[in-house]
Short mmCIF file of C-alpha atoms and ligand atoms in Angstrom, two decimals:
data_model
loop_
_atom_site.label_atom_id
_atom_site.label_comp_id
_atom_site.label_asym_id
_atom_site.label_seq_id
_atom_site.Cartn_x
_atom_site.Cartn_y
_atom_site.Cartn_z
CA MET A 1028 0.36 16.28 -7.12
CA ASN A 1029 3.18 15.06 -9.38
CA SER A 1030 1.67 11.85 -10.53
CA LYS A 1031 -1.23 11.25 -12.87
CA THR A 1032 -2.18 7.91 -11.36
CA LYS A 1033 -4.50 7.78 -8.37
CA TYR A 1034 -4.92 4.75 -6.14
CA VAL A 1035 -7.23 3.42 -3.50
CA ILE A 1036 -5.86 0.22 -2.00
CA GLY A 1037 -7.98 -1.95 0.30
CA ASN A 1038 -5.98 -3.92 2.87
CA TRP A 1039 -8.36 -6.55 4.19
CA LYS A 1040 -5.77 -7.87 6.68
CA MET A 1041 -7.08 -11.14 8.26
CA GLU A 1042 -10.68 -10.45 7.19
CA PRO A 1043 -13.34 -11.48 6.27
CA ARG A 1044 -14.06 -14.78 8.02
CA THR A 1045 -14.99 -16.95 5.04
CA ALA A 1046 -14.44 -17.29 1.29
CA VAL A 1047 -18.17 -16.71 0.72
CA GLU A 1048 -17.95 -13.37 2.55
CA ALA A 1049 -14.75 -12.44 0.67
CA ARG A 1050 -16.36 -13.06 -2.72
CA ALA A 1051 -19.52 -11.17 -1.73
CA LEU A 1052 -17.50 -8.15 -0.56
CA PHE A 1053 -15.39 -8.17 -3.70
CA LEU A 1054 -18.43 -8.48 -5.99
CA SER A 1055 -20.16 -5.63 -4.19
CA ILE A 1056 -17.10 -3.36 -4.64
CA LYS A 1057 -16.84 -4.47 -8.27
CA LYS A 1058 -20.51 -3.68 -8.96
CA GLN A 1059 -20.25 -0.20 -7.45
CA SER A 1060 -16.99 0.68 -9.19
CA SER A 1061 -18.19 0.62 -12.80
CA ARG A 1062 -18.23 4.44 -13.09
CA ILE A 1063 -14.76 4.98 -11.63
CA LYS A 1064 -12.59 6.49 -14.35
CA ASN A 1065 -9.30 7.85 -13.06
CA THR A 1066 -8.46 5.74 -10.03
CA SER A 1067 -6.83 2.32 -9.75
CA ILE A 1068 -8.63 0.16 -7.20
CA ILE A 1069 -6.49 -2.55 -5.65
CA ILE A 1070 -7.89 -5.14 -3.25
CA CYS A 1071 -5.46 -7.06 -1.04
CA PRO A 1072 -7.22 -10.03 0.58
CA PRO A 1073 -5.68 -12.72 2.78
CA ALA A 1074 -3.70 -15.14 0.56
CA ILE A 1075 -6.19 -17.94 1.18
CA PHE A 1076 -8.85 -15.94 -0.73
CA LEU A 1077 -6.72 -14.99 -3.74
CA GLY A 1078 -8.14 -17.86 -5.82
CA ASP A 1079 -11.72 -16.87 -4.92
CA LEU A 1080 -11.11 -13.28 -5.94
CA GLN A 1081 -9.33 -14.41 -9.10
CA MET A 1082 -12.56 -16.13 -10.15
CA ALA A 1083 -14.75 -13.16 -9.23
CA HIS A 1084 -12.29 -10.78 -10.86
CA SER A 1085 -12.65 -11.61 -14.58
CA GLY A 1086 -13.42 -8.77 -16.96
CA ASN A 1087 -12.89 -6.20 -14.24
CA LYS A 1088 -10.65 -3.21 -13.73
CA ILE A 1089 -10.05 -3.92 -10.05
CA SER A 1090 -6.54 -5.21 -9.44
CA ILE A 1091 -5.59 -7.80 -6.89
CA GLY A 1092 -2.76 -7.32 -4.43
CA ALA A 1093 -1.11 -9.62 -1.91
CA GLN A 1094 -0.31 -8.76 1.69
CA ASN A 1095 3.05 -10.52 1.74
CA VAL A 1096 5.61 -12.51 -0.29
CA PHE A 1097 8.64 -14.66 0.53
CA TRP A 1098 12.04 -13.53 -0.70
CA GLU A 1099 14.11 -16.73 -0.90
CA ASN A 1100 14.73 -18.44 -4.27
CA PRO A 1101 13.28 -15.52 -6.25
CA SER A 1102 14.22 -16.97 -9.64
CA SER A 1103 12.73 -20.45 -9.24
CA GLY A 1104 9.99 -19.34 -6.84
CA ARG A 1105 9.85 -22.75 -5.17
CA GLY A 1106 11.51 -24.71 -2.40
CA ALA A 1107 11.31 -26.03 1.12
CA PHE A 1108 9.83 -22.99 2.87
CA THR A 1109 6.84 -24.15 4.85
CA GLY A 1110 4.06 -21.61 5.04
CA GLU A 1111 5.57 -19.15 2.58
CA ILE A 1112 4.26 -17.95 -0.80
CA SER A 1113 6.49 -17.04 -3.74
CA ALA A 1114 6.14 -14.20 -6.23
CA ASN A 1115 5.54 -16.77 -9.01
CA GLN A 1116 2.64 -18.25 -7.07
CA LEU A 1117 1.16 -14.78 -6.59
CA ILE A 1118 1.44 -14.05 -10.31
CA ASP A 1119 -0.36 -17.34 -11.01
CA SER A 1120 -3.23 -16.00 -8.87
CA SER A 1121 -3.48 -12.79 -10.97
CA VAL A 1122 -1.75 -10.68 -8.33
CA GLU A 1123 -0.24 -7.42 -9.64
CA TYR A 1124 0.65 -5.57 -6.42
CA VAL A 1125 2.27 -6.65 -3.14
CA ILE A 1126 2.15 -4.83 0.20
CA VAL A 1127 5.56 -4.94 1.85
CA GLY A 1128 6.75 -3.62 5.20
CA HIS A 1129 3.32 -3.12 6.75
CA SER A 1130 3.71 -2.06 10.38
CA GLU A 1131 1.73 -5.09 11.55
CA ARG A 1132 4.33 -7.36 9.91
CA ARG A 1133 7.21 -5.23 11.17
CA ALA A 1134 5.74 -5.70 14.67
CA LEU A 1135 6.08 -9.47 14.12
CA GLY A 1136 9.81 -9.10 13.48
CA GLU A 1137 10.14 -7.94 9.87
CA THR A 1138 13.25 -5.74 9.81
CA ASN A 1139 14.24 -3.06 7.29
CA GLU A 1140 16.67 -5.64 5.81
CA ILE A 1141 13.89 -8.22 5.31
CA VAL A 1142 11.70 -5.55 3.76
CA ALA A 1143 14.55 -4.72 1.35
CA GLU A 1144 14.88 -8.41 0.35
CA LYS A 1145 11.16 -8.70 -0.25
CA LEU A 1146 11.01 -5.46 -2.19
CA HIS A 1147 13.82 -6.66 -4.43
CA THR A 1148 11.95 -9.94 -5.06
CA ILE A 1149 8.74 -8.08 -5.93
CA VAL A 1150 10.49 -5.74 -8.36
CA GLU A 1151 12.41 -8.60 -10.02
CA ALA A 1152 9.13 -10.48 -10.49
CA LYS A 1153 7.71 -7.39 -12.27
CA LEU A 1154 5.04 -6.96 -9.62
CA THR A 1155 4.36 -3.52 -8.12
CA PRO A 1156 5.42 -3.07 -4.49
CA ILE A 1157 3.36 -1.01 -2.08
CA LEU A 1158 6.09 -0.11 0.39
CA CYS A 1159 4.68 0.79 3.80
CA ILE A 1160 6.67 3.12 5.99
CA GLY A 1161 5.79 5.20 9.02
CA GLU A 1162 6.83 6.06 12.53
CA ARG A 1163 5.43 4.38 15.62
CA LEU A 1164 5.27 7.62 17.58
CA ARG A 1165 5.91 11.32 17.04
CA ASP A 1166 8.55 12.92 19.22
CA GLU A 1167 9.11 16.65 19.58
CA GLU A 1168 12.78 16.36 18.66
CA GLY A 1169 11.87 15.04 15.21
CA GLU A 1170 13.56 11.64 15.63
CA TYR A 1171 10.67 10.12 13.72
CA LEU A 1172 11.97 11.77 10.55
CA SER A 1173 15.24 9.80 10.75
CA PHE A 1174 13.20 6.65 11.39
CA ILE A 1175 11.23 7.18 8.16
CA LYS A 1176 14.41 8.07 6.27
CA GLU A 1177 16.10 4.85 7.31
CA GLN A 1178 13.08 2.78 6.34
CA ILE A 1179 13.08 4.30 2.85
CA GLU A 1180 16.84 4.22 2.33
CA THR A 1181 17.22 0.59 3.39
CA ALA A 1182 14.21 -0.64 1.41
CA LEU A 1183 15.23 1.10 -1.81
CA ARG A 1184 19.01 0.89 -1.67
CA ASP A 1185 19.35 -2.09 -4.08
CA VAL A 1186 16.50 -1.28 -6.45
CA PRO A 1187 17.73 -0.42 -9.96
CA HIS A 1188 17.03 3.25 -10.71
CA ASN A 1189 14.89 2.46 -13.73
CA LYS A 1190 12.48 0.48 -11.51
CA ILE A 1191 11.94 3.14 -8.86
CA LYS A 1192 9.04 4.85 -10.64
CA ASN A 1193 7.00 1.61 -10.37
CA ILE A 1194 7.03 1.71 -6.58
CA ILE A 1195 4.12 3.02 -4.53
CA ILE A 1196 5.06 4.33 -1.10
CA ALA A 1197 2.32 4.10 1.52
CA TYR A 1198 2.99 6.47 4.39
CA GLU A 1199 1.21 4.96 7.37
CA PRO A 1200 2.05 6.47 10.76
CA VAL A 1201 1.47 3.57 13.13
CA TRP A 1202 -0.20 5.80 15.74
CA ALA A 1203 -2.92 6.67 13.20
CA ILE A 1204 -3.78 3.11 12.09
CA GLY A 1205 -7.11 1.58 13.12
CA ARG A 1206 -8.21 4.56 15.21
CA GLY A 1207 -11.56 5.26 13.60
CA ASP A 1208 -11.65 9.02 13.18
CA ASP A 1209 -8.11 9.80 14.27
CA ALA A 1210 -6.32 10.13 10.93
CA MET A 1211 -3.45 12.51 10.41
CA GLY A 1212 -4.36 16.05 9.33
CA PRO A 1213 -3.79 17.16 5.72
CA LYS A 1214 -1.16 19.76 6.71
CA ASP A 1215 1.04 17.18 8.46
CA MET A 1216 0.42 14.77 5.60
CA HIS A 1217 1.60 17.38 3.13
CA GLU A 1218 4.77 17.98 5.14
CA VAL A 1219 5.63 14.27 5.26
CA SER A 1220 4.87 13.89 1.56
CA LEU A 1221 7.41 16.65 0.81
CA TYR A 1222 9.91 15.03 3.16
CA ILE A 1223 9.55 11.63 1.46
CA HIS A 1224 10.02 13.34 -1.89
CA LYS A 1225 13.17 15.05 -0.59
CA ILE A 1226 14.64 11.70 0.47
CA LEU A 1227 13.85 10.23 -2.95
CA VAL A 1228 15.43 13.21 -4.71
CA SER A 1229 18.62 12.81 -2.69
CA MET A 1230 18.75 9.09 -3.54
CA PHE A 1231 17.68 9.11 -7.21
CA GLY A 1232 17.49 12.67 -8.49
CA LYS A 1233 14.50 14.86 -9.26
CA LYS A 1234 13.22 13.16 -12.39
CA ILE A 1235 12.98 9.65 -10.93
CA ALA A 1236 11.69 10.92 -7.57
CA SER A 1237 8.81 12.78 -9.21
CA GLY A 1238 7.55 9.51 -10.72
CA VAL A 1239 7.01 7.81 -7.34
CA ASP A 1240 3.45 7.80 -6.03
CA VAL A 1241 2.90 8.38 -2.31
CA VAL A 1242 -0.39 7.32 -0.73
CA TYR A 1243 -1.54 7.79 2.86
CA GLY A 1244 -2.89 5.11 5.21
CA GLY A 1245 -4.20 5.35 8.75
CA SER A 1246 -7.88 5.71 9.69
CA VAL A 1247 -9.03 6.93 6.29
CA GLU A 1248 -12.82 7.14 6.33
CA ARG A 1249 -15.39 8.46 3.93
CA SER A 1250 -15.78 11.37 6.38
CA ASN A 1251 -12.13 12.54 6.21
CA ALA A 1252 -11.02 11.35 2.74
CA GLU A 1253 -11.91 14.61 1.01
CA GLU A 1254 -9.86 16.95 3.20
CA LEU A 1255 -6.91 14.54 3.16
CA ILE A 1256 -6.82 14.16 -0.61
CA LYS A 1257 -7.31 17.90 -1.20
CA GLY A 1258 -4.67 19.10 1.23
CA GLY A 1259 -2.28 16.21 1.61
CA GLU A 1260 -0.42 16.27 -1.73
CA ILE A 1261 -0.85 12.52 -2.09
CA SER A 1262 -1.86 10.07 -4.86
CA GLY A 1263 -4.53 8.24 -2.90
CA PHE A 1264 -5.05 5.99 0.09
CA LEU A 1265 -4.30 2.64 1.65
CA VAL A 1266 -7.49 1.80 3.50
CA GLY A 1267 -7.77 -0.79 6.27
CA HIS A 1268 -11.00 -1.25 8.23
CA ALA A 1269 -13.13 0.95 5.93
CA SER A 1270 -12.30 -1.36 2.99
CA LEU A 1271 -14.39 -4.09 4.64
CA TYR A 1272 -17.60 -2.14 3.96
CA ALA A 1273 -18.20 -1.93 0.21
CA ASP A 1274 -20.23 1.30 0.37
CA HIS A 1275 -17.72 3.08 2.65
CA PHE A 1276 -14.84 1.94 0.47
CA ILE A 1277 -16.52 3.02 -2.76
CA ASP A 1278 -17.36 6.43 -1.28
CA ILE A 1279 -13.63 6.89 -0.58
CA VAL A 1280 -12.80 5.76 -4.14
CA LYS A 1281 -15.30 8.27 -5.57
CA ILE A 1282 -13.77 11.10 -3.52
CA VAL A 1283 -10.32 10.26 -4.85
CA ASP A 1284 -11.62 9.82 -8.38
CA ASN A 1285 -13.25 13.27 -8.32
CA SER A 1286 -10.27 15.01 -6.71
C1 LIG B 817 -3.62 -0.27 7.51
O1 LIG B 817 -3.43 -0.99 8.48
O2 LIG B 817 -2.98 -0.42 6.44
C2 LIG B 817 -4.66 0.77 7.62
C3 LIG B 817 -4.58 1.79 6.82
O3 LIG B 817 -5.61 0.56 8.56
P1 LIG B 817 -6.84 1.51 8.99
O4 LIG B 817 -7.39 2.16 7.73
O5 LIG B 817 -7.80 0.58 9.63
O6 LIG B 817 -6.28 2.53 9.91
#
């Protein structure tokens, strides 16, 4: 592994149902994470709960991430954009990280170009992007590799070189998301990690590329986290459904922390 930083990122998606449940889940994760030493824990709740987590968050090492941001008017961070949330508003809610390009948002129409605009906004606002990439399907001809390449190249094409090392890339093959025990194997994960690194080297050179952290997402469970982190050549995980159970999530964090 090139990087010294390790991450476990919880993507709560459109869960839990209420603010009371969100605070309880966060507090339970917070309580159980006091002995974690070497791993950054990032919780990304629905935007409506950011204020609740901000209150529960004080004095804690857990960071808060957002699941989305709007890209228009990045400098003023305000305007007539019904339903959208600006980077400034996220910062005001103690957000430090932003997920961008998640496959579930791409499925709703978010293109590589939109992802690039959002990523630019996040970087300009000095927040840390968690750039999600990953193929929908695997084909024997290897077309999926060009798909991943295009996602990375478009998203990163306008990012100043000195900001690249602050980006976390989350490789999330869509076919492996939300499948329970059907995560990718560590050998395939290792191969893709090398491939992503190769793309970054060709875009930015070896030194910058080696500073980028790659995490894996897609059916990470406490039962498979150990073999993935040991064999996958990755810096941690983006965890979906298992992040909604504090004890499951913390077990995954402990595995990463001890790796
Ligand atoms: C995700 O959607 O980001 C994800 C990793 O989901 P899951 O862990 O549920 O597969």
